[in-house]
Structure formats: structure tokens, C-alpha cells
Short mmCIF file of C-alpha atoms in Angstrom, two decimals:
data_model
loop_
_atom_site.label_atom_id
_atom_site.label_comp_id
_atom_site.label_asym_id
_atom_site.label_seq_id
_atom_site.Cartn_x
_atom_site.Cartn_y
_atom_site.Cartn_z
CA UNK A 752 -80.46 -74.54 19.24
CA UNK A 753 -77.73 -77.25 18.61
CA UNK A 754 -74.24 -76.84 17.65
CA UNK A 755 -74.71 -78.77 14.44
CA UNK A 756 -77.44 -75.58 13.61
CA UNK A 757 -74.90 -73.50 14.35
CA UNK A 758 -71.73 -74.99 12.40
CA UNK A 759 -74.33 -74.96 8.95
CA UNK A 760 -75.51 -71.75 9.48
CA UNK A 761 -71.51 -70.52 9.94
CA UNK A 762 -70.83 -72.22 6.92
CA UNK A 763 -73.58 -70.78 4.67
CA UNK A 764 -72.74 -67.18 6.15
CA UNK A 765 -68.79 -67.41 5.44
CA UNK A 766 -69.21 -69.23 2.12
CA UNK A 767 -71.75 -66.18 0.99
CA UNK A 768 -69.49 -63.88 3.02
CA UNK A 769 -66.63 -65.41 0.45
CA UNK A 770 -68.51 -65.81 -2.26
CA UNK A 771 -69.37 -62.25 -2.84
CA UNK A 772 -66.25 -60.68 -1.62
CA UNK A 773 -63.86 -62.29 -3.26
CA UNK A 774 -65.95 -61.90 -6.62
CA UNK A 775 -65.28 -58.26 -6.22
CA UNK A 776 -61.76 -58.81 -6.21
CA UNK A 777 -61.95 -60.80 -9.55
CA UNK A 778 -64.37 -58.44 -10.96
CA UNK A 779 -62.09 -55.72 -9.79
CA UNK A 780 -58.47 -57.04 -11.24
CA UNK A 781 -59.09 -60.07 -13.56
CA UNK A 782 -59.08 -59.32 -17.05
CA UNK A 783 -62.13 -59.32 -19.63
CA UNK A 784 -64.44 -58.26 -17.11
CA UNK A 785 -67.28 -55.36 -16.70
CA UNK A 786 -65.67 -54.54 -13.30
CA UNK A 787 -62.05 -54.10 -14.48
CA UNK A 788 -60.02 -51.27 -13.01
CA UNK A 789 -62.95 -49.86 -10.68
CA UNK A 790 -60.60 -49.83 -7.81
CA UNK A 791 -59.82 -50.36 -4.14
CA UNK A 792 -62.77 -48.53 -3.00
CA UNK A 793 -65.17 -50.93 -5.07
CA UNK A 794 -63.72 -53.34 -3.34
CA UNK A 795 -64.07 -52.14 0.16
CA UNK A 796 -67.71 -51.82 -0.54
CA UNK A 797 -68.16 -55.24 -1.96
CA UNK A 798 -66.90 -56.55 0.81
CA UNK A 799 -68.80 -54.35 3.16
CA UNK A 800 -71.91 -55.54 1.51
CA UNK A 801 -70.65 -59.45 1.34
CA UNK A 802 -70.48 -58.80 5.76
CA UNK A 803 -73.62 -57.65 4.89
CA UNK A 804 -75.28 -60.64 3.13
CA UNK A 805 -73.43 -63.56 4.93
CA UNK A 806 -74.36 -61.92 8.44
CA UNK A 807 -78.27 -62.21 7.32
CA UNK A 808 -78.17 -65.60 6.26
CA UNK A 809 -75.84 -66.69 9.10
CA UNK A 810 -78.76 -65.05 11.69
CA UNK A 811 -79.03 -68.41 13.68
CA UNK A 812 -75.55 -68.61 14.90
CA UNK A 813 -74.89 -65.01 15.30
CA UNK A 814 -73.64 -64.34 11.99
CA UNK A 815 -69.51 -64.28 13.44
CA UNK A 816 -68.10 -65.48 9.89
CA UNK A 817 -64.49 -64.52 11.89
CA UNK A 818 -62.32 -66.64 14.26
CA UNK A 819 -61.10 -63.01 15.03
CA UNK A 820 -64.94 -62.67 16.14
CA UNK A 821 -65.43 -65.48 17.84
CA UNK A 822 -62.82 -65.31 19.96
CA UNK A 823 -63.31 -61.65 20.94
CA UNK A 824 -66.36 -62.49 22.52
CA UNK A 825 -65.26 -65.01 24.43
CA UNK A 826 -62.93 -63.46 25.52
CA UNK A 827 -64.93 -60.62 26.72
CA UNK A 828 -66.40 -62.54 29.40
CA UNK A 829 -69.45 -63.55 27.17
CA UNK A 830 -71.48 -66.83 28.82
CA UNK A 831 -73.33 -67.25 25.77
CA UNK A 832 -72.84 -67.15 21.92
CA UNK A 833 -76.03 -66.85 21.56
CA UNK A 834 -78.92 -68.19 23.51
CA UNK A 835 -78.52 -71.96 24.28
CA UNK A 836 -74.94 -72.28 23.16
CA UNK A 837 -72.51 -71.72 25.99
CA UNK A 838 -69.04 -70.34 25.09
CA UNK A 839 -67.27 -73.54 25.91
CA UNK A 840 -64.33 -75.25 24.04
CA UNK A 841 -66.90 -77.33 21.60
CA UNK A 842 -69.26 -74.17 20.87
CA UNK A 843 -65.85 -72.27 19.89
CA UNK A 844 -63.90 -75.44 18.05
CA UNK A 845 -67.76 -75.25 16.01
CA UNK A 846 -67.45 -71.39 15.15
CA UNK A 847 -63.70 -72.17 14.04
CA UNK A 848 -63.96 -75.34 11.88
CA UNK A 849 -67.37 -73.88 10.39
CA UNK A 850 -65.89 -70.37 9.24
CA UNK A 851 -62.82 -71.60 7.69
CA UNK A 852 -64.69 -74.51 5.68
CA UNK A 853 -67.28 -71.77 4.75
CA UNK A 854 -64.71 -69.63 3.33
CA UNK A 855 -62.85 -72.56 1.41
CA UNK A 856 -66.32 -73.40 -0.46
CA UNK A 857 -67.23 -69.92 -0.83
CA UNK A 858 -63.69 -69.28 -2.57
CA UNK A 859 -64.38 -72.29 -5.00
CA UNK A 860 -67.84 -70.83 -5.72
CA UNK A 861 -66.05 -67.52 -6.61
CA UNK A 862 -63.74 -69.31 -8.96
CA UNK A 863 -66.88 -71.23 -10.80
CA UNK A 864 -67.94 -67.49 -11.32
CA UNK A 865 -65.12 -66.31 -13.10
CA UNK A 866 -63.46 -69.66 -14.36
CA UNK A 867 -63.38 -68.27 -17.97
CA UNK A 868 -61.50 -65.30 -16.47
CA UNK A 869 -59.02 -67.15 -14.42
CA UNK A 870 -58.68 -68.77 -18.00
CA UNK A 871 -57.34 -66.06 -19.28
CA UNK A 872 -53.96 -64.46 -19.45
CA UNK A 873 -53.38 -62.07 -16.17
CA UNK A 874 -50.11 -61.80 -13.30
CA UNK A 875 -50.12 -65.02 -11.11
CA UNK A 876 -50.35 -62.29 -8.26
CA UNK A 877 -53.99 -61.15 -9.62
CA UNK A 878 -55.21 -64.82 -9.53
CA UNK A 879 -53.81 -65.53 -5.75
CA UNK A 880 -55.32 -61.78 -4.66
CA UNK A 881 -58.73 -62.66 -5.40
CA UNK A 882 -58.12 -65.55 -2.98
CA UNK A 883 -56.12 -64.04 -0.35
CA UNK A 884 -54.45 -60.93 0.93
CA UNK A 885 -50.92 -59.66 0.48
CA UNK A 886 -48.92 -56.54 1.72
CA UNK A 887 -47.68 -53.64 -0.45
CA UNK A 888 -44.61 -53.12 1.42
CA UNK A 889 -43.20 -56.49 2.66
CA UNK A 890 -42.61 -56.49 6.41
CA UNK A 891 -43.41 -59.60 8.66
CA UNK A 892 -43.55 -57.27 12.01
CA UNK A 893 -45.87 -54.18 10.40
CA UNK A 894 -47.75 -55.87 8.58
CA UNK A 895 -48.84 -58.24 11.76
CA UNK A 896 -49.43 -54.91 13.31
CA UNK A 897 -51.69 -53.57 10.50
CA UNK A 898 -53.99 -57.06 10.60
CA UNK A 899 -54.43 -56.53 14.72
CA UNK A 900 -55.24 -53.03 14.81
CA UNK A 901 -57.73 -53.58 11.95
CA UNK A 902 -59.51 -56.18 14.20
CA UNK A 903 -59.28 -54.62 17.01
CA UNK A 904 -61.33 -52.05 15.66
CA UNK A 905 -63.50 -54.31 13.66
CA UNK A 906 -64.19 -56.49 17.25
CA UNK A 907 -64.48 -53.65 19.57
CA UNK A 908 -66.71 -51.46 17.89
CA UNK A 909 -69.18 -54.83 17.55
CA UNK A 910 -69.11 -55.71 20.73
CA UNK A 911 -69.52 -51.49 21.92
CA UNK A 912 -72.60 -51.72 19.40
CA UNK A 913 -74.18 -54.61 21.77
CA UNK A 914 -74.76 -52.03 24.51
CA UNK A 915 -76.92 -49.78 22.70
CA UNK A 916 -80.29 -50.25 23.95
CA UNK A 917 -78.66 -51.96 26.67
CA UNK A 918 -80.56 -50.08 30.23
CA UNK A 919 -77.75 -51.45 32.10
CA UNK A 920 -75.53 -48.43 30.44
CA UNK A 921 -78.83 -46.01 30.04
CA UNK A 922 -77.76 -45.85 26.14
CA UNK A 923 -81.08 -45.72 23.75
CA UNK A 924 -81.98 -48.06 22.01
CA UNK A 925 -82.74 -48.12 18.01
CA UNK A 926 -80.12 -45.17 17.41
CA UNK A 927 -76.77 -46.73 17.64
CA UNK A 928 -76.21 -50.18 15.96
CA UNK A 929 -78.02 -50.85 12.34
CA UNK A 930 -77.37 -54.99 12.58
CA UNK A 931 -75.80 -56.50 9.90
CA UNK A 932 -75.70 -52.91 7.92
CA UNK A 933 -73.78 -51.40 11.14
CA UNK A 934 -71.45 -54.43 10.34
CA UNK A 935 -71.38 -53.79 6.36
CA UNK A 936 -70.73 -49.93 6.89
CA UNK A 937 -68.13 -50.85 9.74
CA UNK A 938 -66.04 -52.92 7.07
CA UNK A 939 -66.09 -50.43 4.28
CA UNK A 940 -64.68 -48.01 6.91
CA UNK A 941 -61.94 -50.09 8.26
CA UNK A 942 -60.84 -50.78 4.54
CA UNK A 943 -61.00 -46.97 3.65
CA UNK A 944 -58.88 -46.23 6.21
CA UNK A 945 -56.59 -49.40 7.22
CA UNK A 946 -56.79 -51.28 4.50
CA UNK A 947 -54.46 -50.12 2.04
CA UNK A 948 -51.42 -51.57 3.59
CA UNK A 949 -52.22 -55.06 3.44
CA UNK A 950 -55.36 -55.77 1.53
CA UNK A 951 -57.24 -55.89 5.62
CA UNK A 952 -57.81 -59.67 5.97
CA UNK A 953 -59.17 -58.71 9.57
CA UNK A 954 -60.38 -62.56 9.63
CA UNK A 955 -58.03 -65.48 9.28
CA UNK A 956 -60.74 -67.93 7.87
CA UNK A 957 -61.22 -65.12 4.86
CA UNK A 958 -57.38 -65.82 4.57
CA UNK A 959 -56.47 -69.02 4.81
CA UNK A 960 -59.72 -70.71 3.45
CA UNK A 961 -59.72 -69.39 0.04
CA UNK A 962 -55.45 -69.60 0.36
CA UNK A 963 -55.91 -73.46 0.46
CA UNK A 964 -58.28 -73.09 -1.70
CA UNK A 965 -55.91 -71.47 -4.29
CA UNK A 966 -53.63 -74.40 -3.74
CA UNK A 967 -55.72 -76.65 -4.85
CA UNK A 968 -57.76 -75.77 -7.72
CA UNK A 969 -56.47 -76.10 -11.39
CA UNK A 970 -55.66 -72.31 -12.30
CA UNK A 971 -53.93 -72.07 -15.06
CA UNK A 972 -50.47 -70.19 -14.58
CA UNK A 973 -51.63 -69.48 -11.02
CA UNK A 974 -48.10 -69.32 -9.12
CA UNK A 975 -47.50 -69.69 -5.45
CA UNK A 976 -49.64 -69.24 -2.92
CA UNK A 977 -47.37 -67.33 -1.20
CA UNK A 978 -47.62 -69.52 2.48
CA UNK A 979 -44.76 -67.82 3.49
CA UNK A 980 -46.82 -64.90 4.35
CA UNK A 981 -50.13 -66.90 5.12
CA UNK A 982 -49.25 -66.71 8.75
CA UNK A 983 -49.38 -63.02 9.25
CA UNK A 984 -53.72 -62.73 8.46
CA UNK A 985 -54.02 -65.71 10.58
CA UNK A 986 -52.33 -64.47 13.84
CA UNK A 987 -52.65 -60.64 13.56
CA UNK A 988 -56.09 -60.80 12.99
CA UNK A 989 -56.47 -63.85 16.32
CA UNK A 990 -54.16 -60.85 18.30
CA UNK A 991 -56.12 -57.58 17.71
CA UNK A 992 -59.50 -59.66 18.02
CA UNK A 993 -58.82 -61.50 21.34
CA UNK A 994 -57.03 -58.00 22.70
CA UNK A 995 -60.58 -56.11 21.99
CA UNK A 996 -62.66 -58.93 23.48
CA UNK A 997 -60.08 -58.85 26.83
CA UNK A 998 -60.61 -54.43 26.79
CA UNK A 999 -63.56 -54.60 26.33
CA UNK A 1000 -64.60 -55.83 29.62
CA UNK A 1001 -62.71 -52.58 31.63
CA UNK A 1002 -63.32 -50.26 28.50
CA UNK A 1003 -66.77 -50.60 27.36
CA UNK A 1004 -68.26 -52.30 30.90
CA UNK A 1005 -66.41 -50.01 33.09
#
């Protein structure tokens, strides 16, 4: 296994991850669409099931598709990402640079789905949430609080899931973690229940990929893209994620 195997397989996994969920945002809230009006819940699902998909395609690598991810397991004490690829500076920089330009193309692929409904009359705020998250109640402090105890769930149930089967904690195996369908269900959960006050970015390559992307592709009537609060699902999600990988190791290993 080499790094470069790893950056492409990142990058297909976050560009399907992308891809998929934010087309159920624009099925969801653009207008002229079969989707329209089907609601938050859709969404959570959609993106469940886009975990779903880009963790299965991403299988070589480990299927992180989140900074918030990768650095949780490092941070637990990991030695290896996955078999041949030490958690080092240049495996991590790999993970990084790989899931944000994976969710930038998987945003632009979105947008050649729907370009004849980004075409069309809708709020400039409806065009930049397909993209990228945004709060329902403004506030810099809670709604950094929101994004890190999202991923810290998110990270610390995966990494408790890695110890079923494991003999070194006498858990059984087969009954605990379902793979990427443990990951799927995991998401729809967090979004059911955390999501509603920020949108749950839980991933700041989800974020801030698509957010450039935004920026730079020729929306018609598409409005800012809000980079004043761009900063929040980059470092709540890096907080919560590195905090469950650091736990983990007197929590779940104890």
C-alpha cells in the first residue's frame, strides 16, 4: 500500500461521499425538483447513505472521508492507518489534502446534477446550503460547541466499534459494528438528534470543500458564501474529533 493509493482512494470516497449528500440537499430545497419539501429527515438519511457509499469505495484507505476522522485516530494512539501506512505527518498531510479535494470535486459534480435547478429562481441561502452548512440561531461560541459534540460522538463511537470482536476486551465479534452501514446508521442518528442546530457539518472537508467550491462556480444570483462563518465547521468539528481520539485511549482502552 502507498500513500499515493491512499490519497485516490480518499478522493473517490469524499467526492462520492459529496456527491450524493449534497444532491439531497438540492433535491431537498431547490426548486422544480421531485424531492422538493421532503425535509430534514430526508436529508439526514441521504447523507447517512452517501457515508455509506463513499466508505465502500474508499475501502483501501480506510474509508475516513473526515479530517475530524483522521485525526481522531491518531490521536488515539493508533500506529497504523491502516496496514502499511504509519500515522506519521505525510500519511496524515495525505488523508487531509485528499478529503478536502474530494469534497471540492464531489460538490462540482453535485452542481452538474442540478445545474438547470441552480438555474432557476430560489433564495441565494438555498444555493450556498446545498454546498455548505449554516446555523439557525447565529452564535459563534454555540454553534462551535454543537459541531464538536457532534464529532465527538461521530469519532468515538467509530473508534468504540473497532473493539468489537476485539479478544483483547472479550467483546464478540459479528454483533456490534455493521462496517460502512454502522457508519451510515451512525450519521442519520447524529443528524436526528444534533443536527438541527447547525445543519451537523461534523467534517470540515464536507464544509469547506464544497464552500470554495460555491465561490467559484458561475451560479446565477448565488450570494455570499458566507466565510465569515466558514471557520466554525472547520475547527469545531477538528476539536470534538481530536478530543474523542485523546478519550478514547482511558475511556474505551481502560
Amino acid at each position: 500500500m502507498s500513500l499515493g493509493t491512499i490519497f485516490l482512494s480518499e478522493v473517490i470516497g469524499t467526492a462520492m461521499l459529496l456527491l450524493l449528500g449534497a444532491g439531497v440537499v438540492a433535491n431537498n430545497i431547490l426548486p422544480k425538483n421531485k424531492g422538493n419539501g421532503t425535509g430534514f429527515l430526508m436529508v439526514n438519511f441521504g447523507w447517512g447513505l452517501a457515508v455509506f457509499a463513499g466508505v465502500l469505495v474508499s475501502y483501501k484507505s480506510g474509508g475516513h472521508l473526515n479530517p475530524a476522522v483522521t485525526l481522531g485516530v491518531a490521536a488515539s494512539g493508533a500506529t497504523e492507518f491502516v496496514p502499511g501506512i504509519p500515522v506519521d505527518f505525510a500519511s496524515i498531510a495525505t488523508y487531509l489534502s485528499a478529503e478536502l479535494l474530494g469534497a471540492f470535486i464531489g460538490a462540482i459534480l453535485a452542481w452538474l446534477a442540478y445545474k438547470k435547478q441552480f438555474d432557476e429562481d430560489a433564495p441565494d441561502g438555498f444555493k450556498l446550503g446545498v454546498f455548505s452548512t449554516g446555523p439557525e440561531i447565529r452564535n459563534p461560541l454555540w454553534n462551535l460547541v454543537t459541531e464538536a459534540i457532534g464529532t465527538f460522538v461521530l469519532v468515538f463511537v467509530v473508534l468504540a466499534a473497532g473493539h468489537w470482536g476485539d479478544s483483547a476486551t472479550k467483546t464478540p465479534g459479528g454483533l456490534g459494528w455493521l462496517g460502512a452501514l454502522g457508519v451510515a446508521l451512525l450519521i442519520v442518528g447524529i443528524g436526528a438528534s444534533l443536527g438541527g442546530p447547525t445543519g451537523y457539518a461534523i467534517n470540515p472537508a464536507r464544509d469547506l470543500g464544497p464552500r470554495i467550491a460555491h465561490a467559484l462556480l458561475p451560479i446565477p444570483n448565488k450570494g455570499s458564501s458566507d466565510w465569515g462563518y466558514s471557520w466554525i465547521p472547520v475547527v469545531g468539528p477538528l476539536v470534538g474529533g481530536i478530543l474523542a481520539g485523546f478519550l478514547s485511549k482511558f475511556l474505551l482502552l481502560a
